PDB file of C-alpha atoms in Angstrom:
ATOM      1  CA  UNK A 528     -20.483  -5.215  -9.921  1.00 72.00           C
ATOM      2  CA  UNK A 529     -19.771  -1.992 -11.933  1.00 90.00           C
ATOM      3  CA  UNK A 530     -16.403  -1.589 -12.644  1.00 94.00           C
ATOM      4  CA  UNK A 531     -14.270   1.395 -11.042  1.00 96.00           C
ATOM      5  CA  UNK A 532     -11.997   3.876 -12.705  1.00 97.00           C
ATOM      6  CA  UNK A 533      -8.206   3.439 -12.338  1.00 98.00           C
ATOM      7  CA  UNK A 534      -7.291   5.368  -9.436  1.00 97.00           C
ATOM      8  CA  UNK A 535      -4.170   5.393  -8.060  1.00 94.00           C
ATOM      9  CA  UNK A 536      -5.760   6.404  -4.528  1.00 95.00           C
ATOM     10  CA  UNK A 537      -7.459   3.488  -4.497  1.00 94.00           C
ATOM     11  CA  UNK A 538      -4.535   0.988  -4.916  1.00 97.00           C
ATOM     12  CA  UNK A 539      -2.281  -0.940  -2.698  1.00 97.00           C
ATOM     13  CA  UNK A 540       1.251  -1.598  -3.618  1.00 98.00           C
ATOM     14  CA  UNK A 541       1.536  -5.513  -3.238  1.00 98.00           C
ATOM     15  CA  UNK A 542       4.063  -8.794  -4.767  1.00 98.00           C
ATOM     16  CA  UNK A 543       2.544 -11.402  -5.858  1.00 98.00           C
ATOM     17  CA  UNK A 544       4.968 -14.756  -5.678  1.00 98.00           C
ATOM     18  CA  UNK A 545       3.907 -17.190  -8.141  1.00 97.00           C
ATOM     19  CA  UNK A 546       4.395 -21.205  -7.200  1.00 96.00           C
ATOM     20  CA  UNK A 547       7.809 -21.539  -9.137  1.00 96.00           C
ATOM     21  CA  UNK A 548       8.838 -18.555  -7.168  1.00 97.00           C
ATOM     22  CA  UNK A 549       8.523 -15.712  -9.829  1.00 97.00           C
ATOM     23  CA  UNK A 550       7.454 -12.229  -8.409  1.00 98.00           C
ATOM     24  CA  UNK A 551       5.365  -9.633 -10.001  1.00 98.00           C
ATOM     25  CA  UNK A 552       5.135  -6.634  -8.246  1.00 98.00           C
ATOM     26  CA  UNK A 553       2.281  -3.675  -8.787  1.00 98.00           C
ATOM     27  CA  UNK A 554      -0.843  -2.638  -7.036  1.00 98.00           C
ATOM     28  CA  UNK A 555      -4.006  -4.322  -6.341  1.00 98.00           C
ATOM     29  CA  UNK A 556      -7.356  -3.308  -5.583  1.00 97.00           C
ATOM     30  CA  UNK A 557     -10.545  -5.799  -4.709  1.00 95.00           C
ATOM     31  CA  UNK A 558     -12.324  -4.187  -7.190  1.00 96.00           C
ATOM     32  CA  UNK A 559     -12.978  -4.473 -10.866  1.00 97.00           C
ATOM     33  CA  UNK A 560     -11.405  -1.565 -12.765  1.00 97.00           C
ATOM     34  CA  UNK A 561     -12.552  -0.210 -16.137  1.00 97.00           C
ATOM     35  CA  UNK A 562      -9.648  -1.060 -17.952  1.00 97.00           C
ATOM     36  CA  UNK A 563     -10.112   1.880 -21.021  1.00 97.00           C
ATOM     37  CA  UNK A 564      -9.124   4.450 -17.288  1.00 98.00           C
ATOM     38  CA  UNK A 565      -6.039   2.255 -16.849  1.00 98.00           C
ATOM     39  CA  UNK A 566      -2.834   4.467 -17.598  1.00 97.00           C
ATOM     40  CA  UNK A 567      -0.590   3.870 -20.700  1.00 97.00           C
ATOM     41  CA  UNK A 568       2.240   1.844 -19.602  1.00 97.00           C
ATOM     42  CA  UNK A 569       0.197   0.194 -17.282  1.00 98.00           C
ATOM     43  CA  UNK A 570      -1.336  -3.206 -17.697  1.00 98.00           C
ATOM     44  CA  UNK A 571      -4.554  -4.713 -15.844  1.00 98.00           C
ATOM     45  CA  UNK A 572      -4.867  -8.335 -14.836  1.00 98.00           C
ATOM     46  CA  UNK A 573      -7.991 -10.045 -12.578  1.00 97.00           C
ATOM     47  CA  UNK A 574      -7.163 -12.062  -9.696  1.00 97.00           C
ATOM     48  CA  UNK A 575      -8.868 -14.953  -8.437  1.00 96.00           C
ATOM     49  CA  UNK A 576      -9.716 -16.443  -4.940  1.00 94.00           C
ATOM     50  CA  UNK A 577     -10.207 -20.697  -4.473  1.00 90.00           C
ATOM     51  CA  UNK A 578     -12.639 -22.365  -3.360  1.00 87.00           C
ATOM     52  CA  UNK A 579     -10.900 -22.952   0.285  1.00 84.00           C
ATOM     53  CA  UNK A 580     -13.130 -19.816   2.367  1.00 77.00           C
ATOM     54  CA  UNK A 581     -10.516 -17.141   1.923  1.00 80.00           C
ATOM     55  CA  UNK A 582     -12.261 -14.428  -0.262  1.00 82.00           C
ATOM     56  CA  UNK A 583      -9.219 -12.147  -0.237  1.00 85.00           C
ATOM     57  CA  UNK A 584      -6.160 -13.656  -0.938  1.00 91.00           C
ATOM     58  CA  UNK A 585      -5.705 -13.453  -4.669  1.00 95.00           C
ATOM     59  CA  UNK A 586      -4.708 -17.558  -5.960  1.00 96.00           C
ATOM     60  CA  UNK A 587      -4.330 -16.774  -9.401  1.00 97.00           C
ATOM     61  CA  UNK A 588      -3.504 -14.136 -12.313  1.00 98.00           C
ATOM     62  CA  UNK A 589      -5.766 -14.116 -15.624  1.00 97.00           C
ATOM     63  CA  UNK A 590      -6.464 -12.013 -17.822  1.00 96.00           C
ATOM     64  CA  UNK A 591      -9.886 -12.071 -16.554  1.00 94.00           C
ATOM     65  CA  UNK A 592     -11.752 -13.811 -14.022  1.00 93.00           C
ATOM     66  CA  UNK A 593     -15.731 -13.721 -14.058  1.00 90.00           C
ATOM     67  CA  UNK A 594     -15.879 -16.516 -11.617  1.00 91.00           C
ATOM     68  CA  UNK A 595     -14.246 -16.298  -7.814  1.00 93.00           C
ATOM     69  CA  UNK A 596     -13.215 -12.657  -8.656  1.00 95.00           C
ATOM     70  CA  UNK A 597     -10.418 -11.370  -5.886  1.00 95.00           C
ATOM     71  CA  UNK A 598      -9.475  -8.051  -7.290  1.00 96.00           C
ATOM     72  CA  UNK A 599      -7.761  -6.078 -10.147  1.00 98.00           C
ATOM     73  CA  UNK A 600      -3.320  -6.448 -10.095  1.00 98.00           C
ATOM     74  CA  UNK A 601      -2.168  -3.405 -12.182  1.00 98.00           C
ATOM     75  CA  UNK A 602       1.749  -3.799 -13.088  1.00 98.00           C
ATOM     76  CA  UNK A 603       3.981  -1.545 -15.033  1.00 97.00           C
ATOM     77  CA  UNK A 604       5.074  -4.670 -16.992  1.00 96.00           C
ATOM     78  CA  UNK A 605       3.387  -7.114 -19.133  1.00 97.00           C
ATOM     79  CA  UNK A 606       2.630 -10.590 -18.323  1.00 97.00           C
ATOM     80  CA  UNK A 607       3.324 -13.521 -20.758  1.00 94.00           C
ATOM     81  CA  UNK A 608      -0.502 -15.526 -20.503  1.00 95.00           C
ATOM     82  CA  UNK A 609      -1.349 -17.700 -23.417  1.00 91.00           C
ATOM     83  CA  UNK A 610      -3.928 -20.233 -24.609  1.00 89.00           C
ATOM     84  CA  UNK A 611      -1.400 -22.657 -22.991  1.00 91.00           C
ATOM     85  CA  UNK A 612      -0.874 -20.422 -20.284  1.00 92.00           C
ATOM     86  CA  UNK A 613      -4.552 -19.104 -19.463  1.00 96.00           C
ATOM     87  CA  UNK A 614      -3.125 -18.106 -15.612  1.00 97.00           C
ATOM     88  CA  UNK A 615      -0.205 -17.964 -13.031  1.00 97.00           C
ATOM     89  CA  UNK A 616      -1.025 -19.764 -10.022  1.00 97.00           C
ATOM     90  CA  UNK A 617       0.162 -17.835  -6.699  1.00 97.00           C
ATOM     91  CA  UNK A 618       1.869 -19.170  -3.519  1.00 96.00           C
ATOM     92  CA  UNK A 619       2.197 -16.066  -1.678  1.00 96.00           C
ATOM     93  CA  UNK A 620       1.082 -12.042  -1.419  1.00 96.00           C
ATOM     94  CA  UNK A 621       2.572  -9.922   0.094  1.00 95.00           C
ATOM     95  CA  UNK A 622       1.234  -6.265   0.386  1.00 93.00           C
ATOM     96  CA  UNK A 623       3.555  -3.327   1.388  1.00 89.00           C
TER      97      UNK A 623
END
């Protein structure tokens, strides 16, 4: 799949509620964006869907996700993934 440009037309404002109830909120697109057309101040994360039939619903937020790919969560503030912390595991989205 070729990635897309960042375009804000293309985006859906969305919260994602991660297990031990922290939200992030931003926009989301089931796409893979180019992230060199992703806007300064703005930072690109992949989403991925499990393995339970539901090809949508984004279950997790990594930096990137080449396997069970969901879609592209674009936030105006940066998220704190590590070696120890590769991804945020998701209990809820919401989109709005």
């Amino acid at each position: 799949m070729t990635p897309i440009p960042y375009e804000s037309k293309h985006m859906v404002p969305v919260i994602l509620t991660a297990e031990d109830g922290t939200e992030y909120c931003g926009e989301y697109v089931d796409m893979r964006i180019d992230r060199k057309t992703i806007p300064e101040g703005k930072y690109a994360y992949s989403c991925r869907h499990d393995d339970s039939g539901d090809w949508v619903t984004p279950a997790t937020i990594e930096r990137w996700a080449w396997v069970n790919f969901a879609g592209t969560f674009v936030t105006e503030t940066p998220i704190d993934l590590s070696d120890k912390r590769p991804f945020i595991s998701l209990k809820e989205c919401c989109f709005v």
